[in-house]
Coordinates of C-alpha atoms and ligand atoms in Angstrom, one line a residue:
M1343 CA -61.7 -26.0 -65.3
V1344 CA -65.1 -25.8 -66.0
E1345 CA -66.7 -24.7 -62.6
N1346 CA -66.9 -21.1 -63.5
L1347 CA -69.1 -21.6 -66.5
E1348 CA -72.5 -22.2 -64.4
T1349 CA -73.2 -21.2 -61.1
I1350 CA -74.6 -24.2 -58.9
D1351 CA -78.0 -21.8 -58.5
Q1352 CA -78.4 -21.7 -62.3
A1353 CA -77.4 -25.4 -62.8
M1354 CA -80.1 -26.4 -60.0
E1355 CA -82.7 -24.1 -62.0
R1356 CA -81.9 -25.7 -65.2
C1357 CA -81.9 -29.2 -63.8
R1358 CA -85.4 -28.8 -62.2
T1359 CA -86.9 -27.2 -65.5
E1360 CA -85.7 -30.6 -67.2
T1361 CA -86.9 -32.8 -64.3
L1362 CA -90.5 -31.2 -64.7
R1363 CA -90.1 -31.4 -68.6
L1364 CA -89.6 -35.2 -68.1
L1365 CA -92.7 -35.5 -65.3
H1366 CA -95.0 -33.9 -68.0
R1367 CA -94.0 -36.2 -70.6
I1368 CA -95.2 -39.2 -68.7
P1369 CA -98.6 -40.2 -68.6
P1370 CA -100.0 -40.0 -64.7
T1371 CA -101.5 -43.4 -64.9
L1372 CA -98.4 -45.0 -65.5
G1373 CA -96.6 -43.1 -62.5
D1374 CA -97.5 -45.5 -59.7
R1375 CA -96.7 -49.1 -60.8
Q1376 CA -93.5 -51.1 -60.5
W1377 CA -92.2 -51.8 -64.0
H1378 CA -89.6 -54.1 -62.5
P1379 CA -89.2 -55.5 -59.1
D1380 CA -85.8 -54.0 -58.4
F1381 CA -87.1 -50.5 -58.9
S1382 CA -89.6 -48.0 -57.3
P1383 CA -92.4 -46.9 -59.4
I1384 CA -91.7 -43.8 -61.5
D1385 CA -93.7 -41.4 -59.4
W1386 CA -91.8 -42.4 -56.3
H1387 CA -88.7 -40.8 -57.7
F1388 CA -90.0 -37.6 -58.1
G1389 CA -91.2 -37.5 -54.5
H1390 CA -87.9 -38.5 -53.3
I1391 CA -86.1 -35.9 -55.2
A1392 CA -87.9 -33.1 -53.5
F1393 CA -87.8 -35.2 -50.0
T1394 CA -84.1 -35.2 -50.5
E1395 CA -83.7 -31.9 -51.2
A1396 CA -85.7 -30.9 -48.1
L1397 CA -83.6 -33.1 -46.2
W1398 CA -80.2 -31.6 -46.9
L1399 CA -81.1 -28.1 -47.6
L1400 CA -83.6 -27.0 -45.2
P1401 CA -83.1 -26.2 -41.6
E1402 CA -85.0 -28.5 -39.2
Q1403 CA -88.0 -25.9 -38.5
E1404 CA -88.7 -25.6 -42.2
R1405 CA -88.0 -29.3 -42.9
K1406 CA -90.8 -30.3 -40.7
K1407 CA -93.2 -29.0 -43.1
F1408 CA -92.1 -31.2 -45.9
H1409 CA -91.3 -34.4 -43.7
T1410 CA -94.6 -35.3 -42.5
P1411 CA -94.7 -38.6 -40.8
S1412 CA -96.1 -40.1 -43.8
Y1413 CA -94.0 -38.7 -46.1
Q1414 CA -91.0 -39.7 -44.0
K1415 CA -92.2 -43.2 -44.3
L1416 CA -92.9 -43.2 -48.1
F1417 CA -90.0 -41.1 -49.5
R1418 CA -86.9 -42.1 -47.3
A1419 CA -84.1 -43.9 -49.2
D1420 CA -84.5 -46.7 -46.3
G1421 CA -88.0 -46.4 -45.6
L1422 CA -90.5 -49.0 -47.3
S1423 CA -89.4 -51.7 -49.6
K1424 CA -89.7 -51.0 -53.2
S1425 CA -92.7 -52.8 -53.9
E1426 CA -94.6 -51.1 -50.9
R1427 CA -94.1 -47.7 -52.8
C1428 CA -97.2 -47.8 -55.0
A1429 CA -99.5 -45.9 -52.5
L1430 CA -98.3 -42.6 -53.8
P1431 CA -100.1 -39.0 -53.7
S1432 CA -101.3 -37.8 -57.2
R1433 CA -99.0 -36.6 -59.7
G1434 CA -100.3 -33.0 -59.2
V1435 CA -99.6 -33.3 -55.5
I1436 CA -95.9 -34.6 -56.3
E1437 CA -95.4 -31.9 -58.6
Q1438 CA -96.7 -29.2 -56.1
Y1439 CA -94.4 -30.9 -53.5
L1440 CA -91.3 -30.1 -55.5
G1441 CA -92.4 -26.6 -56.1
E1442 CA -92.8 -26.0 -52.4
V1443 CA -89.7 -27.5 -51.5
R1444 CA -87.8 -25.6 -54.1
A1445 CA -89.5 -22.2 -53.0
S1446 CA -88.4 -22.9 -49.3
V1447 CA -84.8 -23.6 -50.2
K1448 CA -84.6 -20.2 -52.2
Q1449 CA -86.4 -18.4 -49.7
V1450 CA -84.0 -19.7 -47.0
W1451 CA -80.7 -19.4 -49.2
G1452 CA -81.9 -16.0 -50.4
S1453 CA -81.9 -14.8 -46.9
T1454 CA -78.4 -15.7 -46.2
D1455 CA -75.5 -15.2 -48.0
R1456 CA -73.6 -18.2 -48.6
S1457 CA -72.1 -17.7 -52.1
W1458 CA -68.8 -17.8 -50.5
D1459 CA -69.5 -21.1 -48.7
R1460 CA -67.6 -24.0 -50.5
A1461 CA -69.3 -26.7 -48.3
Q1462 CA -72.9 -25.5 -49.1
A1463 CA -71.8 -25.2 -52.7
R1464 CA -70.7 -29.0 -52.8
L1465 CA -73.3 -30.0 -51.1
R1466 CA -75.7 -28.5 -53.7
W1467 CA -73.8 -30.0 -56.4
W1468 CA -74.0 -33.4 -54.9
L1469 CA -77.9 -32.8 -54.6
L1470 CA -78.0 -31.8 -58.2
Q1471 CA -76.6 -35.0 -59.3
H1472 CA -78.9 -37.0 -57.0
E1473 CA -81.7 -35.3 -59.2
V1474 CA -80.1 -36.1 -62.2
Q1475 CA -79.5 -39.9 -61.2
H1476 CA -83.3 -40.3 -60.0
S1477 CA -84.1 -38.4 -63.5
E1478 CA -82.2 -41.3 -65.4
T1479 CA -83.9 -44.1 -63.5
I1480 CA -87.2 -42.3 -64.4
S1481 CA -86.2 -42.3 -68.2
F1482 CA -85.2 -46.1 -68.1
L1483 CA -88.3 -47.0 -66.3
S1484 CA -90.2 -44.6 -68.9
H1485 CA -88.3 -46.8 -71.4
L1486 CA -89.1 -50.0 -70.0
A1487 CA -92.7 -49.1 -69.6
G1488 CA -92.8 -48.1 -73.7
I1489 CA -93.3 -44.2 -73.1
D1490 CA -91.6 -42.3 -76.0
L1491 CA -89.4 -39.7 -74.4
G1492 CA -88.0 -38.4 -77.9
V1493 CA -88.2 -34.8 -78.8
N1494 CA -86.2 -34.7 -81.7
S1495 CA -85.5 -38.0 -82.9
Q1496 CA -84.6 -37.5 -86.4
I1497 CA -81.0 -38.4 -87.3
P1498 CA -79.4 -38.3 -90.7
G1499 CA -79.0 -41.6 -92.1
D1500 CA -81.7 -43.1 -90.3
E1501 CA -84.1 -43.8 -93.2
C1502 CA -81.3 -44.9 -95.4
P1503 CA -79.1 -47.0 -93.3
E1504 CA -75.4 -46.9 -94.0
P1505 CA -73.5 -50.2 -94.4
V1506 CA -73.0 -52.4 -91.3
L1507 CA -69.9 -50.8 -89.1
E1508 CA -67.1 -52.8 -88.8
A1509 CA -65.7 -53.5 -85.0
T1510 CA -62.3 -51.2 -85.5
M1511 CA -60.1 -51.0 -82.6
V1512 CA -58.0 -48.0 -81.4
P1513 CA -54.4 -48.4 -79.7
I1514 CA -54.5 -46.5 -76.7
P1515 CA -50.5 -45.9 -75.8
A1516 CA -49.1 -46.8 -72.4
G1517 CA -49.3 -44.0 -70.0
G1518 CA -50.2 -42.4 -66.8
F1519 CA -53.1 -40.2 -66.0
Y1520 CA -55.0 -38.5 -63.1
Q1521 CA -57.8 -40.8 -62.4
G1522 CA -60.6 -39.2 -60.4
S1523 CA -61.8 -35.8 -59.9
E1524 CA -61.5 -33.3 -56.9
Q1525 CA -63.7 -30.5 -58.6
I1526 CA -66.6 -29.2 -56.4
W1527 CA -69.1 -31.6 -57.9
A1528 CA -67.0 -34.7 -57.9
Q1529 CA -68.9 -37.5 -56.0
D1530 CA -67.2 -39.2 -52.9
N1531 CA -66.5 -42.3 -55.1
E1532 CA -64.4 -40.3 -57.6
R1533 CA -62.2 -38.8 -54.9
P1534 CA -59.2 -38.6 -54.1
V1535 CA -57.5 -37.9 -57.5
H1536 CA -54.5 -40.0 -58.0
W1537 CA -52.0 -41.2 -60.6
V1538 CA -52.5 -44.3 -62.7
E1539 CA -50.3 -46.0 -65.1
V1540 CA -51.9 -47.8 -67.7
E1541 CA -50.5 -50.3 -70.1
Q1542 CA -50.7 -50.0 -74.0
F1543 CA -53.9 -51.8 -74.8
W1544 CA -56.8 -51.8 -77.7
L1545 CA -60.1 -50.3 -77.3
D1546 CA -63.1 -50.5 -79.7
K1547 CA -63.5 -47.4 -81.6
Y1548 CA -67.5 -47.6 -81.0
P1549 CA -69.8 -49.4 -78.4
V1550 CA -70.8 -52.6 -80.0
T1551 CA -73.7 -52.1 -82.4
Q1552 CA -77.1 -54.2 -82.8
A1553 CA -75.8 -55.6 -85.7
Q1554 CA -72.7 -57.1 -84.3
Y1555 CA -74.4 -58.4 -81.5
Q1556 CA -77.0 -60.1 -83.7
Q1557 CA -74.2 -62.3 -84.9
F1558 CA -73.3 -63.6 -81.2
I1559 CA -77.1 -64.4 -81.0
D1560 CA -77.1 -66.1 -84.5
A1561 CA -74.2 -68.2 -83.5
G1562 CA -76.2 -69.3 -80.6
G1563 CA -74.2 -67.5 -78.1
Y1564 CA -76.7 -67.5 -75.6
Q1565 CA -77.0 -71.4 -75.9
Q1566 CA -73.0 -72.1 -75.2
S1567 CA -71.4 -72.0 -71.9
K1568 CA -68.1 -71.9 -73.1
Y1569 CA -68.4 -68.0 -73.9
W1570 CA -69.6 -67.2 -70.4
T1571 CA -68.2 -67.0 -67.0
E1572 CA -69.5 -69.6 -64.6
A1573 CA -71.4 -66.7 -62.8
G1574 CA -72.6 -65.5 -66.0
W1575 CA -73.9 -68.9 -67.2
Q1576 CA -75.4 -69.6 -63.8
W1577 CA -77.2 -66.3 -64.3
R1578 CA -77.9 -67.2 -68.0
S1579 CA -79.6 -70.5 -67.1
M1580 CA -81.8 -69.0 -64.1
A1581 CA -82.9 -66.1 -66.2
N1582 CA -83.4 -67.8 -69.1
V1583 CA -82.7 -65.0 -71.4
T1584 CA -82.0 -65.3 -75.3
A1585 CA -81.8 -61.6 -76.1
P1586 CA -81.0 -58.2 -74.8
L1587 CA -83.9 -56.5 -72.9
Y1588 CA -84.4 -53.9 -75.1
W1589 CA -84.0 -55.6 -78.5
H1590 CA -86.2 -54.7 -81.4
P1591 CA -83.7 -55.2 -84.2
E1592 CA -84.6 -53.1 -87.3
S1593 CA -82.5 -52.4 -90.5
N1594 CA -82.2 -48.7 -89.3
T1595 CA -80.9 -49.4 -86.0
Q1596 CA -78.0 -52.0 -86.9
N1597 CA -75.5 -49.5 -86.3
H1598 CA -76.7 -48.5 -82.8
P1599 CA -75.5 -49.5 -79.7
V1600 CA -76.9 -52.8 -78.2
Y1601 CA -78.1 -52.1 -74.8
G1602 CA -80.1 -53.5 -72.1
V1603 CA -77.4 -56.3 -71.5
S1604 CA -76.2 -57.5 -68.1
A1605 CA -72.4 -57.4 -67.5
Y1606 CA -72.6 -61.2 -68.0
E1607 CA -73.9 -60.8 -71.7
A1608 CA -71.2 -58.2 -72.4
E1609 CA -68.6 -60.6 -71.1
A1610 CA -69.9 -63.4 -73.1
Y1611 CA -70.2 -61.5 -76.2
A1612 CA -66.3 -60.1 -75.7
N1613 CA -65.2 -63.7 -75.3
F1614 CA -67.2 -64.6 -78.5
V1615 CA -65.0 -62.1 -80.6
G1616 CA -61.9 -62.9 -78.6
K1617 CA -61.8 -59.8 -76.6
R1618 CA -62.7 -58.6 -73.2
L1619 CA -64.1 -55.7 -71.1
P1620 CA -62.0 -52.9 -70.4
T1621 CA -61.2 -52.0 -66.7
E1622 CA -62.3 -48.9 -65.5
Q1623 CA -58.5 -47.5 -65.4
E1624 CA -58.5 -48.3 -68.9
W1625 CA -61.8 -46.8 -69.8
E1626 CA -60.9 -43.7 -67.9
R1627 CA -57.3 -43.3 -69.6
A1628 CA -59.2 -43.5 -73.1
A1629 CA -62.0 -40.9 -72.2
R1630 CA -59.5 -38.5 -70.5
W1631 CA -57.0 -38.7 -73.6
S1632 CA -57.3 -35.6 -75.2
G1633 CA -55.3 -32.6 -76.6
Q1634 CA -52.3 -31.6 -74.6
H1635 CA -52.7 -33.6 -71.6
N1636 CA -53.9 -37.2 -70.6
S1637 CA -56.3 -36.1 -67.9
S1638 CA -59.0 -33.9 -69.3
T1639 CA -62.7 -33.7 -67.9
Y1640 CA -64.1 -35.0 -71.1
P1641 CA -62.8 -36.7 -74.6
W1642 CA -62.9 -33.1 -76.0
E1643 CA -61.1 -31.6 -73.2
E1644 CA -62.8 -29.0 -70.9
T1645 CA -66.1 -27.5 -72.5
L1646 CA -69.5 -28.8 -71.3
P1647 CA -71.1 -31.1 -73.4
T1648 CA -73.1 -30.2 -76.5
K1649 CA -75.6 -31.7 -78.5
E1650 CA -73.0 -31.9 -81.3
Q1651 CA -70.5 -33.9 -79.4
C1652 CA -72.9 -36.5 -77.7
N1653 CA -76.3 -38.1 -77.4
F1654 CA -77.5 -37.2 -73.8
N1655 CA -80.1 -35.4 -71.8
N1656 CA -83.1 -37.0 -73.6
H1657 CA -82.4 -34.6 -76.4
R1658 CA -83.2 -37.8 -78.7
G1659 CA -85.1 -40.0 -76.2
R1660 CA -83.5 -43.0 -77.7
T1661 CA -79.9 -44.3 -78.9
T1662 CA -78.4 -43.1 -82.1
P1663 CA -75.7 -44.9 -84.6
V1664 CA -72.4 -45.2 -82.7
H1665 CA -70.5 -43.3 -85.6
Y1666 CA -72.7 -40.3 -85.6
Y1667 CA -70.9 -38.0 -83.3
D1668 CA -67.5 -37.2 -84.6
Q1669 CA -67.3 -34.3 -82.8
G1670 CA -67.2 -36.2 -79.4
R1671 CA -64.0 -38.4 -80.3
N1672 CA -61.0 -38.6 -77.9
Q1673 CA -57.6 -38.1 -79.3
G1674 CA -57.5 -41.8 -80.4
G1675 CA -60.7 -41.5 -82.5
C1676 CA -63.1 -43.4 -80.1
Y1677 CA -66.7 -42.5 -80.5
D1678 CA -69.6 -42.3 -78.1
L1679 CA -67.2 -42.5 -74.9
L1680 CA -69.8 -40.2 -73.2
G1681 CA -73.6 -40.5 -74.2
N1682 CA -75.8 -42.8 -76.0
V1683 CA -75.5 -45.9 -73.7
W1684 CA -73.3 -46.4 -70.6
E1685 CA -70.7 -49.2 -70.9
W1686 CA -69.9 -52.0 -68.5
T1687 CA -66.3 -52.4 -67.5
A1688 CA -64.4 -55.3 -65.9
S1689 CA -64.1 -53.7 -62.5
T1690 CA -65.8 -54.1 -59.3
F1691 CA -66.8 -51.1 -57.6
E1692 CA -64.3 -50.3 -54.9
P1693 CA -63.2 -47.1 -53.1
Y1694 CA -60.2 -45.3 -54.2
D1695 CA -57.2 -45.3 -51.6
N1696 CA -57.9 -42.4 -48.8
F1697 CA -61.7 -42.6 -49.7
Q1698 CA -63.9 -40.3 -47.4
P1699 CA -67.6 -40.7 -47.6
Y1700 CA -69.9 -37.8 -48.4
P1701 CA -72.3 -36.5 -48.0
Y1702 CA -73.6 -39.6 -45.7
R1703 CA -71.9 -42.5 -44.8
G1704 CA -73.7 -45.1 -47.1
Y1705 CA -73.9 -43.1 -50.4
S1706 CA -71.2 -44.9 -52.0
Q1707 CA -69.7 -47.0 -49.3
A1708 CA -72.6 -49.2 -48.8
Y1709 CA -72.1 -50.6 -52.3
F1710 CA -68.4 -51.3 -51.8
D1711 CA -69.5 -55.2 -51.1
G1712 CA -67.8 -56.9 -53.9
E1713 CA -71.1 -57.4 -55.7
H1714 CA -71.4 -54.2 -57.6
R1715 CA -69.8 -53.7 -61.3
V1716 CA -68.5 -50.3 -62.5
M1717 CA -70.2 -48.7 -65.5
R1718 CA -69.2 -45.6 -67.2
G1719 CA -69.8 -42.9 -69.7
G1720 CA -73.6 -42.0 -69.5
S1721 CA -76.5 -42.8 -71.6
W1722 CA -78.9 -40.9 -73.9
A1723 CA -80.9 -39.9 -70.7
T1724 CA -78.2 -38.4 -68.6
R1725 CA -78.0 -34.8 -68.0
S1726 CA -74.7 -32.8 -68.7
W1727 CA -73.8 -32.7 -65.0
G1728 CA -73.6 -36.6 -64.8
L1729 CA -71.4 -36.7 -67.9
R1730 CA -67.7 -36.6 -67.3
A1731 CA -64.7 -39.1 -67.9
S1732 CA -64.3 -39.7 -63.9
F1733 CA -68.0 -40.5 -63.1
R1734 CA -68.5 -43.9 -61.7
N1735 CA -72.0 -45.5 -61.7
W1736 CA -72.5 -49.0 -60.4
Y1737 CA -75.0 -51.9 -60.5
H1738 CA -75.2 -55.6 -60.0
P1739 CA -73.6 -57.3 -63.0
W1740 CA -77.2 -58.9 -63.5
T1741 CA -78.8 -55.4 -63.9
R1742 CA -80.2 -54.8 -67.6
Q1743 CA -82.9 -52.2 -67.1
V1744 CA -80.2 -49.4 -67.2
L1745 CA -79.5 -47.9 -70.7
V1746 CA -76.4 -50.1 -70.7
G1747 CA -74.3 -51.5 -73.5
F1748 CA -70.2 -52.0 -73.7
R1749 CA -67.3 -51.9 -75.9
C1750 CA -64.5 -54.1 -75.9
A1751 CA -60.8 -54.2 -75.1
S1752 CA -57.8 -56.4 -75.9
Ligands
AVJ111 C1 -75.4 -44.8 -58.5 C2 -77.4 -44.5 -59.7 C3 -76.8 -46.5 -58.3 O1 -79.8 -44.2 -58.4 O2 -79.5 -45.9 -56.8 C4 -79.5 -42.1 -55.8 C5 -77.6 -43.2 -57.0 N1 -77.8 -43.0 -54.6 N2 -79.9 -42.1 -54.4 C6 -79.2 -45.0 -57.4 C7 -78.4 -42.7 -55.7 C8 -79.0 -42.6 -53.7 C9 -77.7 -44.6 -57.2 N3 -76.9 -45.2 -58.5
FE112 FE1 -81.8 -41.2 -53.7

């Protein structure tokens, strides 16, 4: 268990410092426009983080100060449509709003001893991850807008690219593991923990690289329906895409993962190479296969992710070569299971048996509609609290704005 390594109060402070660092990296003039019709403007997300903190952590009397009628309308999750969220307060006002809500929360918390209160602690761990996920959305929208989030982008091997990597596969032995998590920070959709048996299968050692994906493009993969599922080909024809969304192939990124692809493109590539996408059970089995047991929190067992193990938390502000983080491998030798890019799976987002919604009915449940696809593993923009083998993210299969790639199975 890693629960005792950091208290929730420390985590919230550290997370907020990172949110503000992110805020200061984004030019205010780029904050109030929609970069894609499916997503709200960048600055809306900062306001929504504070609004949601007030919603869950402040008593009604205090909350009223921050939930004015106009903010109620603007920053609620189910208020205005995404395109109507461009009339925003200035960046300075939003930053102040974040600070004032937090100060009020601390005052209320400080005057009550709740360190023993598990329900309050769980709510805060949930809220922390709410901030983490909106910060990730801010990061990929910034990427979409062409804003450089890199602080320490230098990577050995970048100037002098190594030979193109082969798509090696690793056998994952048949076996059972405990899927999901009941750690205090586990989301409703990760619960309850349950035993799963997985057949032997093969999994790519690395996420699919840009050089590998280039071969699919060069072979006319986007023009041949035989590689695509029916839904995928329909989408391909409608959207008229011929390359990933984030596609600037350069010789020094050939061993970086391809990303900015829909699940349909991932499936088409997998068919092209005679493979398939892993199910989320298979993916989690691989990511938890470490050391003495088969159900660890991370591919390297139980310690919080470090900069030596994976590319996360905007440390680099971009992708890294898929064979770079050898300290982050699982027992079978798979790289980059956590960090770098999210990975599409073959699985539809569904509840585990005996699912209980938390903290509100629709948080996950609203997306159990058979139309959302599970992605796993976190990206270069995910903070540590969203990186673990059991964490489930979900989007429509046609979404490509997320920092998402894939690896294949067979
Ligand atoms: C799970 C990342 C798709 O950002 O829409 C944030 C998480 N839910 N606020 C999203 C979420 C409510 C969600 N994703
Ligand atoms: Fe939200």
